[in-house]
Amino acid sequence: MCWPAAGGILRRVMVSLSQLAQSATETVHALIRRWPLVLALLLAGGWIWFAVSLSDVQGRMDLPWAYSIRMTCEDDPEAALWHGGCERIEVDIAKTGRPGFLDLYNAFVTVHHAPGPREASAARFADAQADPAFDVRATLAGQRYGLASVLPEFEGVRTRAHAEAVKDAIDVRDRALLVIGRAGLGVDALIAGALANLVHPGAMVDGARQYAAILMGTAKKSDFATGVSERR
């Protein structure tokens, strides 16, 4: 290659580099001039990222919980010790196939953004007179509601009517968990959970608080699953 040709190539390279540097400088200046918009976009992007990340953690914690519901209601030689109440959700356990997006969205809302079974009925029965003959443990004996993982939902229950209301709310939550369990770790479930988180900013703030506690070592990831572990 002759020197004039090499010099021409070098000049073109230098011009290109100069144009790139000028473009980068103009971009930086534009970002500085529009810093409120840039900051807003960064915050919005971070908020969406956290909604998706939180949805992923929630879904991964929900799957074992959904599996445990199925396992509790499986046939077993000692099933009579805890099978009571399984007939109430047997139709949902028997369902197969992937749930629709709306079903997944509603399931995430029920599990993670609606009041838990205990809280859902607490206000309604707050002024109810305690039944001296009512024994919650005896009432729940032989039922899946009496298992150690579920029993905390009945804290403060003093009447049979209140216990039935809590059981109904547990059934609603368990049906939602079974929907999430059927979806697994699919992208549709991830998006449905993220959308549910975005629509409920208060829960997002609470999720951020829990996530910070996990990073600091004062909580564990399982606390994201239905909130039951937090209430024990």
mmCIF file of C-alpha atoms in Angstrom:
data_model
loop_
_atom_site.group_PDB
_atom_site.id
_atom_site.type_symbol
_atom_site.label_atom_id
_atom_site.label_comp_id
_atom_site.label_asym_id
_atom_site.label_seq_id
_atom_site.Cartn_x
_atom_site.Cartn_y
_atom_site.Cartn_z
ATOM 1 C CA MET A 1 0.000 0.000 0.000
ATOM 2 C CA CYS A 2 1.381 3.392 -0.997
ATOM 3 C CA TRP A 3 1.807 6.129 1.586
ATOM 4 C CA PRO A 4 -0.810 8.513 0.079
ATOM 5 C CA ALA A 5 -3.470 5.752 0.331
ATOM 6 C CA ALA A 6 -2.457 4.919 3.883
ATOM 7 C CA GLY A 7 -2.614 8.597 4.789
ATOM 8 C CA GLY A 8 -6.136 8.839 3.354
ATOM 9 C CA ILE A 9 -7.290 5.867 5.412
ATOM 10 C CA LEU A 10 -5.754 7.353 8.538
ATOM 11 C CA ARG A 11 -7.500 10.674 7.942
ATOM 12 C CA ARG A 12 -10.859 8.918 7.499
ATOM 13 C CA VAL A 13 -10.324 6.963 10.724
ATOM 14 C CA MET A 14 -9.440 10.146 12.590
ATOM 15 C CA VAL A 15 -12.525 11.892 11.198
ATOM 16 C CA SER A 16 -14.718 8.967 12.252
ATOM 17 C CA LEU A 17 -13.250 8.975 15.754
ATOM 18 C CA SER A 18 -13.736 12.718 15.968
ATOM 19 C CA GLN A 19 -17.369 12.373 14.912
ATOM 20 C CA LEU A 20 -17.934 9.614 17.476
ATOM 21 C CA ALA A 21 -16.370 11.729 20.213
ATOM 22 C CA GLN A 22 -18.493 14.719 19.205
ATOM 23 C CA SER A 23 -21.646 12.552 19.146
ATOM 24 C CA ALA A 24 -20.858 11.143 22.584
ATOM 25 C CA THR A 25 -20.239 14.637 23.940
ATOM 26 C CA GLU A 26 -23.524 15.888 22.523
ATOM 27 C CA THR A 27 -25.323 12.880 24.012
ATOM 28 C CA VAL A 28 -23.838 13.553 27.446
ATOM 29 C CA HIS A 29 -24.797 17.207 27.237
ATOM 30 C CA ALA A 30 -28.328 16.262 26.157
ATOM 31 C CA LEU A 31 -28.632 13.875 29.100
ATOM 32 C CA ILE A 32 -27.417 16.557 31.488
ATOM 33 C CA ARG A 33 -29.937 19.056 30.102
ATOM 34 C CA ARG A 34 -32.746 16.505 30.436
ATOM 35 C CA TRP A 35 -31.653 14.971 33.736
ATOM 36 C CA PRO A 36 -35.168 15.000 35.286
ATOM 37 C CA LEU A 37 -36.488 12.896 32.400
ATOM 38 C CA VAL A 38 -33.452 10.596 32.517
ATOM 39 C CA LEU A 39 -33.855 10.144 36.258
ATOM 40 C CA ALA A 40 -37.563 9.418 35.859
ATOM 41 C CA LEU A 41 -36.843 6.809 33.176
ATOM 42 C CA LEU A 42 -34.175 5.178 35.341
ATOM 43 C CA LEU A 43 -36.519 5.035 38.322
ATOM 44 C CA ALA A 44 -39.347 3.632 36.193
ATOM 45 C CA GLY A 45 -37.024 1.033 34.688
ATOM 46 C CA GLY A 46 -35.739 0.060 38.113
ATOM 47 C CA TRP A 47 -39.282 -0.204 39.471
ATOM 48 C CA ILE A 48 -40.314 -2.498 36.594
ATOM 49 C CA TRP A 49 -37.155 -4.575 37.036
ATOM 50 C CA PHE A 50 -37.927 -5.004 40.728
ATOM 51 C CA ALA A 51 -41.536 -6.019 39.951
ATOM 52 C CA VAL A 52 -40.242 -8.754 37.632
ATOM 53 C CA SER A 53 -37.536 -9.834 40.079
ATOM 54 C CA LEU A 54 -40.039 -9.958 42.934
ATOM 55 C CA SER A 55 -42.440 -11.971 40.777
ATOM 56 C CA ASP A 56 -39.688 -14.497 40.076
ATOM 57 C CA VAL A 57 -38.935 -14.942 43.785
ATOM 58 C CA GLN A 58 -42.628 -15.179 44.659
ATOM 59 C CA GLY A 59 -43.274 -17.783 41.970
ATOM 60 C CA ARG A 60 -40.317 -19.931 43.028
ATOM 61 C CA MET A 61 -41.512 -19.864 46.631
ATOM 62 C CA ASP A 62 -45.149 -20.549 45.665
ATOM 63 C CA LEU A 63 -44.394 -23.744 43.729
ATOM 64 C CA PRO A 64 -43.338 -25.833 46.763
ATOM 65 C CA TRP A 65 -46.361 -24.496 48.643
ATOM 66 C CA ALA A 66 -48.674 -25.573 45.808
ATOM 67 C CA TYR A 67 -46.985 -28.977 45.720
ATOM 68 C CA SER A 68 -47.477 -29.381 49.465
ATOM 69 C CA ILE A 69 -51.239 -28.819 49.033
ATOM 70 C CA ARG A 70 -51.381 -31.603 46.455
ATOM 71 C CA MET A 71 -49.222 -33.867 48.591
ATOM 72 C CA THR A 72 -51.398 -33.286 51.671
ATOM 73 C CA CYS A 73 -54.468 -34.431 49.742
ATOM 74 C CA GLU A 74 -52.869 -37.486 48.118
ATOM 75 C CA ASP A 75 -54.004 -40.978 49.095
ATOM 76 C CA ASP A 76 -52.042 -42.251 52.069
ATOM 77 C CA PRO A 77 -52.519 -45.048 54.607
ATOM 78 C CA GLU A 78 -52.759 -42.416 57.335
ATOM 79 C CA ALA A 79 -54.688 -39.872 55.270
ATOM 80 C CA ALA A 80 -57.579 -39.842 57.711
ATOM 81 C CA LEU A 81 -55.361 -37.938 60.158
ATOM 82 C CA TRP A 82 -55.353 -34.817 57.968
ATOM 83 C CA HIS A 83 -57.502 -35.309 54.841
ATOM 84 C CA GLY A 84 -60.560 -33.450 56.096
ATOM 85 C CA GLY A 85 -61.285 -30.506 53.813
ATOM 86 C CA CYS A 86 -59.486 -31.942 50.784
ATOM 87 C CA GLU A 87 -62.853 -32.647 49.164
ATOM 88 C CA ARG A 88 -63.440 -28.889 49.058
ATOM 89 C CA ILE A 89 -60.579 -28.358 46.600
ATOM 90 C CA GLU A 90 -60.484 -31.753 44.872
ATOM 91 C CA VAL A 91 -61.838 -30.270 41.625
ATOM 92 C CA ASP A 92 -58.992 -27.741 41.574
ATOM 93 C CA ILE A 93 -56.390 -30.420 42.342
ATOM 94 C CA ALA A 94 -57.697 -32.529 39.464
ATOM 95 C CA LYS A 95 -57.427 -29.696 36.938
ATOM 96 C CA THR A 96 -54.763 -30.067 34.252
ATOM 97 C CA GLY A 97 -53.450 -27.840 31.508
ATOM 98 C CA ARG A 98 -51.897 -24.440 31.614
ATOM 99 C CA PRO A 99 -54.020 -21.679 33.191
ATOM 100 C CA GLY A 100 -54.830 -18.534 31.238
ATOM 101 C CA PHE A 101 -53.021 -15.249 31.811
ATOM 102 C CA LEU A 102 -55.992 -13.650 33.594
ATOM 103 C CA ASP A 103 -56.279 -16.667 35.889
ATOM 104 C CA LEU A 104 -52.580 -16.353 36.713
ATOM 105 C CA TYR A 105 -52.877 -12.628 37.372
ATOM 106 C CA ASN A 106 -55.842 -13.156 39.708
ATOM 107 C CA ALA A 107 -53.987 -15.978 41.457
ATOM 108 C CA PHE A 108 -50.961 -13.765 42.172
ATOM 109 C CA VAL A 109 -53.244 -11.014 43.441
ATOM 110 C CA THR A 110 -55.022 -13.463 45.775
ATOM 111 C CA VAL A 111 -51.838 -15.004 47.148
ATOM 112 C CA HIS A 112 -49.623 -11.931 47.456
ATOM 113 C CA HIS A 113 -51.800 -8.824 47.478
ATOM 114 C CA ALA A 114 -55.102 -9.730 49.123
ATOM 115 C CA PRO A 115 -55.502 -10.014 52.912
ATOM 116 C CA GLY A 116 -54.486 -13.424 54.243
ATOM 117 C CA PRO A 117 -57.127 -15.872 55.542
ATOM 118 C CA ARG A 118 -56.697 -14.688 59.120
ATOM 119 C CA GLU A 119 -56.816 -10.969 58.274
ATOM 120 C CA ALA A 120 -59.700 -11.350 55.805
ATOM 121 C CA SER A 121 -62.178 -12.361 58.489
ATOM 122 C CA ALA A 122 -60.689 -10.711 61.577
ATOM 123 C CA ALA A 123 -62.663 -7.457 61.339
ATOM 124 C CA ARG A 124 -65.976 -9.240 60.734
ATOM 125 C CA PHE A 125 -65.653 -11.323 63.893
ATOM 126 C CA ALA A 126 -63.787 -8.813 66.053
ATOM 127 C CA ASP A 127 -66.827 -8.179 68.245
ATOM 128 C CA ALA A 128 -68.144 -11.739 68.231
ATOM 129 C CA GLN A 129 -68.738 -13.289 71.627
ATOM 130 C CA ALA A 130 -66.408 -16.197 72.363
ATOM 131 C CA ASP A 131 -68.074 -19.599 72.483
ATOM 132 C CA PRO A 132 -66.951 -21.288 75.731
ATOM 133 C CA ALA A 133 -67.621 -24.722 74.234
ATOM 134 C CA PHE A 134 -65.564 -24.040 71.117
ATOM 135 C CA ASP A 135 -62.107 -25.637 70.876
ATOM 136 C CA VAL A 136 -60.334 -24.688 67.654
ATOM 137 C CA ARG A 137 -57.839 -27.559 67.803
ATOM 138 C CA ALA A 138 -60.569 -30.125 68.396
ATOM 139 C CA THR A 139 -62.589 -28.597 65.556
ATOM 140 C CA LEU A 140 -59.673 -28.862 63.134
ATOM 141 C CA ALA A 141 -58.555 -32.352 64.201
ATOM 142 C CA GLY A 142 -58.288 -34.681 61.229
ATOM 143 C CA GLN A 143 -58.406 -31.770 58.775
ATOM 144 C CA ARG A 144 -55.725 -30.239 56.605
ATOM 145 C CA TYR A 145 -56.479 -26.922 58.321
ATOM 146 C CA GLY A 146 -55.014 -28.309 61.524
ATOM 147 C CA LEU A 147 -51.544 -28.880 60.066
ATOM 148 C CA ALA A 148 -48.754 -26.875 61.678
ATOM 149 C CA SER A 149 -48.199 -24.815 58.513
ATOM 150 C CA VAL A 150 -51.849 -23.704 58.404
ATOM 151 C CA LEU A 151 -52.903 -23.578 62.050
ATOM 152 C CA PRO A 152 -51.510 -20.038 62.665
ATOM 153 C CA GLU A 153 -54.287 -18.708 60.413
ATOM 154 C CA PHE A 154 -56.764 -19.605 63.184
ATOM 155 C CA GLU A 155 -55.086 -17.494 65.842
ATOM 156 C CA GLY A 156 -57.742 -15.568 67.760
ATOM 157 C CA VAL A 157 -60.631 -17.660 66.365
ATOM 158 C CA ARG A 158 -63.219 -18.155 69.128
ATOM 159 C CA THR A 159 -66.349 -19.366 67.331
ATOM 160 C CA ARG A 160 -67.227 -22.068 64.819
ATOM 161 C CA ALA A 161 -68.571 -19.496 62.354
ATOM 162 C CA HIS A 162 -65.250 -17.641 62.434
ATOM 163 C CA ALA A 163 -63.372 -20.900 61.897
ATOM 164 C CA GLU A 164 -65.524 -21.692 58.864
ATOM 165 C CA ALA A 165 -64.829 -18.237 57.418
ATOM 166 C CA VAL A 166 -61.073 -18.763 57.806
ATOM 167 C CA LYS A 167 -61.347 -22.193 56.177
ATOM 168 C CA ASP A 168 -63.196 -20.661 53.222
ATOM 169 C CA ALA A 169 -60.442 -18.052 52.845
ATOM 170 C CA ILE A 170 -57.746 -20.741 53.015
ATOM 171 C CA ASP A 171 -59.538 -22.644 50.243
ATOM 172 C CA VAL A 172 -59.516 -19.505 48.078
ATOM 173 C CA ARG A 173 -55.800 -19.019 48.636
ATOM 174 C CA ASP A 174 -55.014 -22.688 48.043
ATOM 175 C CA ARG A 175 -56.943 -22.692 44.770
ATOM 176 C CA ALA A 176 -54.875 -19.706 43.659
ATOM 177 C CA LEU A 177 -51.658 -21.476 44.650
ATOM 178 C CA LEU A 178 -52.713 -24.521 42.624
ATOM 179 C CA VAL A 179 -53.192 -22.256 39.593
ATOM 180 C CA ILE A 180 -49.661 -20.887 40.045
ATOM 181 C CA GLY A 181 -48.380 -24.428 40.524
ATOM 182 C CA ARG A 182 -49.888 -25.534 37.211
ATOM 183 C CA ALA A 183 -48.128 -22.669 35.416
ATOM 184 C CA GLY A 184 -44.703 -23.442 36.879
ATOM 185 C CA LEU A 185 -41.871 -21.069 36.039
ATOM 186 C CA GLY A 186 -43.237 -19.975 32.664
ATOM 187 C CA VAL A 187 -42.777 -16.507 31.226
ATOM 188 C CA ASP A 188 -46.531 -15.911 31.371
ATOM 189 C CA ALA A 189 -46.505 -16.537 35.121
ATOM 190 C CA LEU A 190 -43.521 -14.226 35.548
ATOM 191 C CA ILE A 191 -45.264 -11.417 33.647
ATOM 192 C CA ALA A 192 -48.592 -11.982 35.414
ATOM 193 C CA GLY A 193 -46.888 -11.769 38.806
ATOM 194 C CA ALA A 194 -44.930 -8.663 37.780
ATOM 195 C CA LEU A 195 -48.117 -6.963 36.569
ATOM 196 C CA ALA A 196 -49.871 -7.821 39.841
ATOM 197 C CA ASN A 197 -46.944 -6.277 41.722
ATOM 198 C CA LEU A 198 -47.022 -3.104 39.630
ATOM 199 C CA VAL A 199 -50.767 -2.691 40.150
ATOM 200 C CA HIS A 200 -50.266 -2.948 43.923
ATOM 201 C CA PRO A 201 -47.467 -0.457 44.734
ATOM 202 C CA GLY A 202 -48.017 -0.821 48.470
ATOM 203 C CA ALA A 203 -47.106 -4.488 48.242
ATOM 204 C CA MET A 204 -44.101 -3.530 46.137
ATOM 205 C CA VAL A 205 -42.865 -1.271 48.922
ATOM 206 C CA ASP A 206 -43.397 -4.094 51.409
ATOM 207 C CA GLY A 207 -41.555 -6.439 49.056
ATOM 208 C CA ALA A 208 -38.655 -3.991 48.889
ATOM 209 C CA ARG A 209 -38.594 -3.917 52.682
ATOM 210 C CA GLN A 210 -38.526 -7.718 52.845
ATOM 211 C CA TYR A 211 -35.848 -7.882 50.152
ATOM 212 C CA ALA A 212 -33.690 -5.437 52.116
ATOM 213 C CA ALA A 213 -34.164 -7.615 55.207
ATOM 214 C CA ILE A 214 -33.015 -10.649 53.219
ATOM 215 C CA LEU A 215 -29.909 -8.812 52.036
ATOM 216 C CA MET A 216 -29.170 -7.849 55.645
ATOM 217 C CA GLY A 217 -29.652 -11.421 56.798
ATOM 218 C CA THR A 218 -32.629 -10.709 59.076
ATOM 219 C CA ALA A 219 -35.146 -12.575 56.883
ATOM 220 C CA LYS A 220 -35.212 -15.434 54.407
ATOM 221 C CA LYS A 221 -36.547 -15.729 50.870
ATOM 222 C CA SER A 222 -39.312 -18.070 51.969
ATOM 223 C CA ASP A 223 -40.952 -15.046 53.628
ATOM 224 C CA PHE A 224 -42.052 -14.034 50.136
ATOM 225 C CA ALA A 225 -44.259 -17.131 49.914
ATOM 226 C CA THR A 226 -47.840 -16.190 50.901
ATOM 227 C CA GLY A 227 -46.554 -14.359 53.997
ATOM 228 C CA VAL A 228 -47.378 -17.341 56.209
ATOM 229 C CA SER A 229 -43.843 -17.633 57.565
ATOM 230 C CA GLU A 230 -43.958 -13.992 58.673
ATOM 231 C CA ARG A 231 -47.116 -14.563 60.711
ATOM 232 C CA ARG A 232 -45.848 -17.563 62.665
#
